[in-house]
Structure formats: structure tokens, C-alpha cells
Amino acid sequence: MTETHPPRLAIIVPCYNEQLILPDSLSKLLGLLGLLIKEKKIRENSFLYCVDDGSQDQTWEIIFNKHRVDPRVKGLRLSRNAGHQNALLAGLLNMQDQIDCAVTIDADLQDDIHAIEEMLQHFQQGSEIVYGVRSSRKTDGFFKWLTAVAFYKLMKHSGAEIVFNHADFRLLSRRTIEQLSHFKESNLFLRGIFTLIGFKTSKVYYDRGSRALGETKYTLRKMISLAWEGLTSFSQAPLEFILISGALSFFVSLGLAIWVLSAKIFAHPVSGWASIMVPICFIGGIQLLSIGVIGEYLAKIYLEVKNRPRYIKDTELH
Ligand code: UDP
Ligand code: MG
């Protein structure tokens, strides 16, 4: 599909307690929007779409006031904090009928907004999904770097396909967003879904800066929960791991049993403590771990079966 006319673009910005950085980010994005319109890369009615993910600070007021002076800023307020992934989904699904393509970008603009122009070029050349990929992880702290690399490796070895060093900075065509709407899962891990959708895709490389103002909304807890979401939504590897460790512990205990028996038969004194405690702890540990992992999958099924709404809209600014 090659578009000849400039597309109508929505830049979708999830915002959670971003009062410190949002005014600056909005003016930078509006500047970019103006430039792209002037260069006829996008249609004049392209716009910013801010999704307020149930912020407790002045975020919504900032969006609202900006909308009043500049209608190119539109907004959606969710009824409560639904999480980054759901906020992105809400923005995309809510705007899908009005646009030709959308770019999602974090409110702190750590991702390079100038990559958007290149994304648009790829879109014009027929790409339906353009992934923003970080060319390096220089601006990350050691801990973030380590956890990120470990996560991508783990996902890869578990058989889930995700694009290395790509987070949620991407361009999506209208067709892709339509397809996304058919993925009804409550346990949402967007990065994994786009590789499942298919179509022509491409990558744009950029350098990611550090957050200029405010602090990260991805606490360690949210990071672990996102990684766990990604792993268990796209891979059965943890269940297979249980099977393998179960089999291993079975053979180890078999060996131990033979050892204990032969010691008894050949009348060597066995110190009972070690031979009893070691297998009890070992097998007990593995069993608890296994039940935990199975429980996680069960909880996921439980959540999916309930089929609850993934986000609830409060107010919309058109
Ligand atoms: N965010 C959100 N809901 C949340 C947490 C974060 O909408 O529950 C948004 C946040 O406002 C930002 C983006 O998700 O636009 C990424 O968050 P952040 O920059 O804090 O994450 P980091 O870059 O540190 O991974
Ligand atoms: Mg950030």
C-alpha cells in the first residue's frame, strides 16, 4: 500500500503524573507537528493525542488548557491508572477511525522525536509498522541496562519474538491498529503483539536521551511485572522448565535412594540427617516453585475469562 498524499498523523502520548515535563514536551511535539505539516509530510489536521492514565497531579489540567488554546492537542482521560500498555491501547483504539497512521511516544520524550520524520518516510514506502530501535543503551543506568538485556535474552530463549532494544516508540498504520483491536487479551504486552500481526515492517534507529524532568514512572515493581507479563503471555517456557526440573529432581532422588539402599545393604553407617533433609528441601522447593508458576498461568486464565474492560474512559477532548 503506497500512500501518495500526506497521511493524517496522531502522535499518541501516554501521561501518568507528568506535570513537570508535559508543558515542555507538548510544545516540542507541537513544534514538530507544525514543521511536518509545513513540509507537507503530514496533513494539516494531524494532531497530538494525550492519554491521561489516571494522574493524581495537574496533568489533565495541563492537557485541557493546552487544548483550549490549540485544538491540535486532543486528549483522553482514563477513569483510573490502567498502566502504560493499556493507556497506549486506549489512545490507539480510540483514534483509529480518524487517522492514517499513529506514532506512540512517552511523555518524557526520551525517544528522539526527530526519528518520527524518518518513520513517516518508511510509512510512505509501504511499511505498516515502523519500530523505533535504540542504537545504544548509553543513557541507561547499569541496573536498567542489565535488567533490559536479561529480559530480551530471556524472551528470545523462551521463543517469544520481540524486536531487540525496541520499546513503545513506533509508527502504526491504521490497518495495524484495526488488527490490534482483535487482540482481546487482558494481559497486554504490546511489543509481543506487533510481531504477531505481520505486514511489512521496518526499523528506524535513534539515540535515547535521559529523562529531563520528573522521575521514572516505571518502578522496579512495574518493570518486573511488565517483564513477567511479556514472558508468561508469549511463552510456555516456564511450564516446560517445571517439567524438566521435575524430571531432573526425580532422577536425583532415584540416585539418592539407590545410594541410601546400598549403604544400608553393605552396612556402611549412614548419617540420616543429610540423606533425609537434602531431598526434602530440594523436592519441596521445586514443588513450591512449580505450583507458583502454574498458579501464575492459572491466574492469567482467570483474568482472561473474566474479560473485564482493559481501561475505562472518563473524559474526551475532541
Ligand atoms: N505511564 C503511564 N502509566 C503508568 C506508568 C507510566 O501512562 O502507569 C507513562 C509515562 O507517563 C510515560 C511512559 O508511560 O509517558 C513511560 O514511563 P517512564 O518514562 O516513567 O518509563 P521509563 O522511560 O523510565 O522506562
Ligand atoms: Mg521515560
Coordinates of C-alpha atoms and ligand atoms in Angstrom, one line a residue:
M1 CA 0.0 0.0 0.0
T2 CA 1.7 3.2 -1.1
E3 CA 0.2 6.4 0.1
T4 CA 0.8 9.3 -2.3
H5 CA -1.0 12.1 -0.3
P6 CA 0.3 13.1 3.1
P7 CA -1.2 11.0 5.9
R8 CA -3.2 12.2 8.8
L9 CA -1.0 11.5 11.8
A10 CA -1.8 11.3 15.5
I11 CA 1.0 11.4 18.0
I12 CA -0.2 9.4 21.0
V13 CA 1.3 10.3 24.3
P14 CA 0.5 8.3 27.5
C15 CA 0.9 10.5 30.5
Y16 CA 0.9 9.5 34.1
N17 CA 1.8 12.2 36.7
E18 CA 3.8 14.1 34.1
Q19 CA 3.0 17.7 35.2
L20 CA 6.7 18.6 35.4
I21 CA 7.7 17.7 31.9
L22 CA 4.5 17.8 30.0
P23 CA 4.3 21.5 29.1
D24 CA 7.8 21.3 27.6
S25 CA 7.0 18.1 25.8
L26 CA 3.8 19.4 24.3
S27 CA 5.5 22.5 22.9
K28 CA 8.3 20.4 21.4
L29 CA 5.8 18.0 19.8
L30 CA 3.6 20.9 18.5
G31 CA 6.7 22.4 17.0
L32 CA 7.5 19.1 15.2
L33 CA 3.8 18.8 14.1
G34 CA 3.9 22.3 12.6
L35 CA 7.1 21.6 10.8
L36 CA 5.9 18.3 9.3
I37 CA 2.7 20.0 8.2
K38 CA 4.7 22.8 6.6
E39 CA 6.8 20.4 4.7
K40 CA 3.7 18.6 3.6
K41 CA 4.8 15.3 5.2
I42 CA 1.5 15.0 7.1
R43 CA -2.0 16.5 6.7
E44 CA -2.9 19.8 8.3
N45 CA -5.5 18.1 10.6
S46 CA -2.8 15.9 12.2
F47 CA -2.8 16.2 16.0
L48 CA -1.4 15.2 19.4
Y49 CA -3.4 12.8 21.5
C50 CA -2.6 12.8 25.2
V51 CA -3.9 9.9 27.2
D52 CA -4.0 10.8 30.9
D53 CA -3.6 7.5 32.7
G54 CA -5.5 8.5 35.9
S55 CA -2.9 11.0 37.0
Q56 CA -3.2 12.5 40.5
D57 CA -1.3 15.7 39.7
Q58 CA -2.1 18.6 37.3
T59 CA -1.5 16.5 34.1
W60 CA -5.1 16.7 33.0
E61 CA -5.4 20.4 33.6
I62 CA -2.3 21.0 31.5
I63 CA -3.7 18.9 28.6
F64 CA -7.1 20.7 29.0
N65 CA -5.7 24.2 29.0
K66 CA -3.4 23.4 26.0
H67 CA -6.4 22.0 24.1
R68 CA -8.3 25.3 24.7
V69 CA -5.6 27.4 23.1
D70 CA -4.5 24.9 20.5
P71 CA -7.1 22.4 19.2
R72 CA -4.3 20.3 17.7
V73 CA -3.9 19.0 21.2
K74 CA -6.6 16.4 21.9
G75 CA -7.0 14.3 25.0
L76 CA -8.5 11.3 26.7
R77 CA -8.7 10.9 30.4
L78 CA -8.9 7.4 31.8
S79 CA -11.0 6.8 35.0
R80 CA -8.0 5.4 36.9
N81 CA -4.5 4.3 36.4
A82 CA -4.7 1.4 33.9
G83 CA -1.0 1.2 33.2
H84 CA 1.2 2.3 30.4
Q85 CA 0.3 -0.5 28.0
N86 CA -3.5 0.0 28.5
A87 CA -3.1 3.8 28.1
L88 CA -1.4 3.3 24.8
L89 CA -4.1 0.8 23.7
A90 CA -6.8 3.3 24.7
G91 CA -5.2 6.0 22.7
L92 CA -4.8 3.9 19.6
L93 CA -8.2 2.2 19.6
N94 CA -10.0 5.5 20.3
M95 CA -8.4 7.3 17.4
Q96 CA -8.2 4.5 14.8
D97 CA -11.1 5.7 12.7
Q98 CA -9.7 9.2 12.3
I99 CA -6.2 8.7 11.2
D100 CA -3.9 7.1 8.6
C101 CA -1.2 6.4 11.0
A102 CA -0.2 6.9 14.6
V103 CA 3.1 7.3 16.4
T104 CA 3.3 6.4 20.1
I105 CA 5.9 8.1 22.3
D106 CA 6.5 8.5 26.0
A107 CA 5.6 11.9 27.6
D108 CA 9.2 12.5 28.7
L109 CA 10.4 12.5 25.1
Q110 CA 13.4 10.3 25.9
D111 CA 12.9 8.9 22.5
D112 CA 14.1 11.2 19.7
I113 CA 11.2 13.0 18.2
H114 CA 13.2 13.6 15.0
A115 CA 13.0 9.9 14.2
I116 CA 9.3 10.4 13.5
E117 CA 10.1 12.1 10.2
E118 CA 12.0 9.0 9.1
M119 CA 9.2 6.8 10.3
L120 CA 6.9 8.6 8.1
Q121 CA 9.2 8.1 5.1
H122 CA 9.1 4.4 5.8
F123 CA 5.3 4.5 6.1
Q124 CA 5.1 6.2 2.7
Q125 CA 7.2 3.5 1.3
G126 CA 4.7 0.9 2.4
S127 CA 5.7 -0.1 5.9
E128 CA 2.7 -0.7 8.2
I129 CA 4.7 -0.9 11.4
V130 CA 7.9 1.1 11.9
Y131 CA 9.8 0.2 15.1
G132 CA 11.9 2.8 16.8
V133 CA 15.0 1.0 17.9
R134 CA 17.7 2.4 20.2
S135 CA 21.1 2.3 18.6
S136 CA 22.7 2.0 22.1
R137 CA 21.9 2.0 25.8
K138 CA 24.4 4.6 26.8
T139 CA 21.9 6.7 28.7
D140 CA 20.7 3.9 30.9
G141 CA 22.0 3.3 34.4
F142 CA 23.8 0.0 34.9
F143 CA 20.8 -1.6 36.6
K144 CA 18.3 -0.7 33.8
W145 CA 20.8 -1.9 31.2
L146 CA 21.4 -5.2 33.0
T147 CA 17.7 -5.9 33.5
A148 CA 16.8 -4.9 30.0
V149 CA 19.5 -7.1 28.4
A150 CA 18.5 -10.0 30.7
F151 CA 14.9 -9.5 29.7
Y152 CA 15.5 -9.6 25.9
K153 CA 17.7 -12.7 26.2
L154 CA 15.1 -14.4 28.4
M155 CA 12.3 -13.6 25.9
K156 CA 14.4 -14.8 23.0
H157 CA 15.3 -18.1 24.6
S158 CA 11.7 -18.7 25.6
G159 CA 10.6 -18.5 22.0
A160 CA 8.7 -15.2 22.1
E161 CA 9.5 -12.9 19.2
I162 CA 10.2 -9.3 20.2
V163 CA 12.4 -6.6 18.5
F164 CA 15.6 -6.1 20.4
N165 CA 16.0 -2.7 22.0
H166 CA 12.6 -1.5 20.9
A167 CA 10.2 -0.2 23.5
D168 CA 6.9 1.6 22.7
F169 CA 8.1 4.2 20.3
R170 CA 6.7 3.1 16.9
L171 CA 4.6 4.1 14.0
L172 CA 1.5 2.1 13.2
S173 CA -0.7 2.2 10.2
R174 CA -4.5 2.3 10.5
R175 CA -4.7 -1.3 9.3
T176 CA -2.4 -2.4 12.0
I177 CA -4.4 -0.7 14.7
E178 CA -7.5 -2.3 13.3
Q179 CA -5.8 -5.7 13.7
L180 CA -4.7 -4.8 17.2
S181 CA -8.3 -4.3 18.2
H182 CA -8.9 -8.0 17.6
F183 CA -6.3 -9.0 20.2
K184 CA -8.6 -9.1 23.2
E185 CA -6.3 -10.2 25.9
S186 CA -6.4 -8.5 29.3
N187 CA -2.7 -9.3 29.9
L188 CA -1.4 -6.9 27.4
F189 CA 2.2 -6.8 26.2
L190 CA 2.1 -4.7 23.0
R191 CA 5.7 -5.4 21.9
G192 CA 4.9 -9.1 21.5
I193 CA 1.7 -8.5 19.7
F194 CA 3.0 -6.4 16.8
T195 CA 5.4 -9.1 15.7
L196 CA 2.4 -11.5 15.6
I197 CA 0.3 -9.1 13.4
G198 CA 2.8 -9.2 10.5
F199 CA 2.5 -6.9 7.4
K200 CA 5.6 -5.1 6.1
T201 CA 7.7 -3.7 8.9
S202 CA 10.9 -1.7 9.2
K203 CA 13.1 -0.1 11.8
V204 CA 14.4 3.4 12.5
Y205 CA 17.4 3.8 14.7
Y206 CA 17.8 6.6 17.2
D207 CA 19.6 7.6 20.4
R208 CA 17.6 7.7 23.5
G209 CA 18.2 10.5 25.9
S210 CA 17.7 10.5 29.7
R211 CA 14.6 11.9 31.4
A212 CA 15.0 15.6 31.7
L213 CA 12.4 16.3 34.4
G214 CA 10.3 14.3 36.9
E215 CA 11.1 10.7 37.8
T216 CA 10.5 7.4 36.1
K217 CA 7.0 6.0 36.5
Y218 CA 8.4 2.6 35.9
T219 CA 9.3 1.5 39.4
L220 CA 11.2 -1.8 39.8
R221 CA 7.9 -3.4 40.6
K222 CA 6.3 -2.2 37.4
M223 CA 9.4 -3.3 35.4
I224 CA 9.3 -6.8 36.9
S225 CA 5.6 -7.1 36.3
L226 CA 6.0 -6.0 32.6
A227 CA 8.8 -8.5 32.1
W228 CA 6.8 -11.2 33.7
E229 CA 3.7 -10.2 31.6
G230 CA 5.8 -10.4 28.5
L231 CA 7.2 -13.8 29.4
T232 CA 4.1 -15.6 30.5
S233 CA 1.9 -14.1 27.8
F234 CA 4.1 -15.2 25.0
S235 CA 5.8 -18.3 26.1
Q236 CA 5.2 -21.6 27.7
A237 CA 8.9 -21.9 28.6
P238 CA 8.3 -21.5 32.4
L239 CA 5.9 -24.5 32.3
E240 CA 8.5 -26.5 30.4
F241 CA 11.1 -25.5 32.9
I242 CA 9.0 -27.0 35.6
L243 CA 8.6 -30.3 33.7
I244 CA 12.4 -30.5 33.2
S245 CA 13.3 -29.7 36.8
G246 CA 10.6 -32.1 38.0
A247 CA 12.2 -34.8 35.8
L248 CA 15.7 -33.9 37.0
S249 CA 14.7 -34.0 40.7
F250 CA 13.1 -37.3 40.1
F251 CA 16.3 -38.8 38.8
V252 CA 18.4 -37.2 41.5
S253 CA 16.1 -38.7 44.2
L254 CA 16.3 -42.0 42.4
G255 CA 20.1 -41.9 42.6
L256 CA 19.9 -40.9 46.3
A257 CA 17.5 -43.8 47.0
I258 CA 19.9 -46.2 45.4
W259 CA 22.8 -44.7 47.4
V260 CA 20.9 -45.0 50.7
L261 CA 19.8 -48.5 50.0
S262 CA 23.2 -49.7 49.0
A263 CA 24.7 -48.1 52.1
K264 CA 22.2 -50.0 54.2
I265 CA 22.9 -53.3 52.5
F266 CA 26.6 -53.0 52.6
A267 CA 26.3 -51.8 56.3
H268 CA 28.1 -48.5 56.0
P269 CA 26.9 -46.2 58.6
V270 CA 24.6 -43.5 57.0
S271 CA 24.3 -40.2 58.8
G272 CA 20.5 -40.0 58.4
W273 CA 20.3 -36.2 58.7
A274 CA 21.8 -35.3 55.4
S275 CA 20.2 -38.0 53.3
I276 CA 16.7 -37.1 54.6
M277 CA 17.0 -33.3 54.7
V278 CA 18.6 -32.8 51.3
P279 CA 15.9 -34.5 49.2
I280 CA 13.1 -33.0 51.4
C281 CA 14.4 -29.4 50.9
F282 CA 15.2 -30.0 47.2
I283 CA 12.0 -31.5 46.2
G284 CA 9.9 -29.3 48.5
G285 CA 11.5 -26.2 46.9
I286 CA 10.9 -27.4 43.4
Q287 CA 7.3 -28.3 44.1
L288 CA 6.6 -24.9 45.6
L289 CA 8.2 -23.1 42.7
S290 CA 6.3 -25.3 40.2
I291 CA 3.0 -24.6 41.9
G292 CA 3.8 -20.9 41.9
V293 CA 4.4 -20.9 38.2
I294 CA 1.3 -22.9 37.4
G295 CA -0.6 -20.6 39.7
E296 CA 0.6 -17.6 37.6
Y297 CA -0.7 -19.1 34.4
L298 CA -3.9 -20.1 36.1
A299 CA -4.4 -16.5 37.4
K300 CA -3.9 -15.3 33.8
I301 CA -6.6 -17.6 32.6
Y302 CA -8.8 -16.4 35.4
L303 CA -8.2 -12.8 34.4
E304 CA -8.9 -13.5 30.7
V305 CA -12.0 -15.4 31.4
K306 CA -13.5 -12.5 33.3
N307 CA -13.0 -10.4 30.2
R308 CA -13.1 -7.1 32.1
P309 CA -12.6 -3.8 30.3
R310 CA -8.9 -3.0 29.9
Y311 CA -9.5 0.7 30.6
I312 CA -12.4 2.9 31.3
K313 CA -12.8 6.3 29.6
D314 CA -13.6 9.3 31.7
T315 CA -13.4 12.5 29.6
E316 CA -12.5 13.1 25.9
L317 CA -11.3 16.3 24.3
H318 CA -12.1 16.3 20.5
Ligands
UDP1 N1 3.0 5.8 32.1 C1 1.6 5.6 32.1 N2 1.0 4.8 33.1 C2 1.8 4.2 34.1 C3 3.2 4.4 34.0 C4 3.7 5.2 33.0 O1 0.9 6.1 31.2 O2 1.2 3.6 34.9 C5 3.6 6.6 31.0 C6 4.5 7.7 31.5 O3 3.8 8.9 31.7 C7 5.5 7.8 30.3 C8 5.6 6.4 29.8 O4 4.5 5.7 30.3 O5 4.9 8.6 29.3 C9 6.9 5.7 30.2 O6 7.1 5.9 31.5 P1 8.6 6.4 32.1 O7 9.2 7.4 31.2 O8 8.4 6.8 33.5 O9 9.4 5.0 32.0 P2 10.9 4.7 31.7 O10 11.3 5.6 30.5 O11 11.6 5.1 32.9 O12 11.0 3.3 31.4
MG2 MG 10.9 7.5 30.3

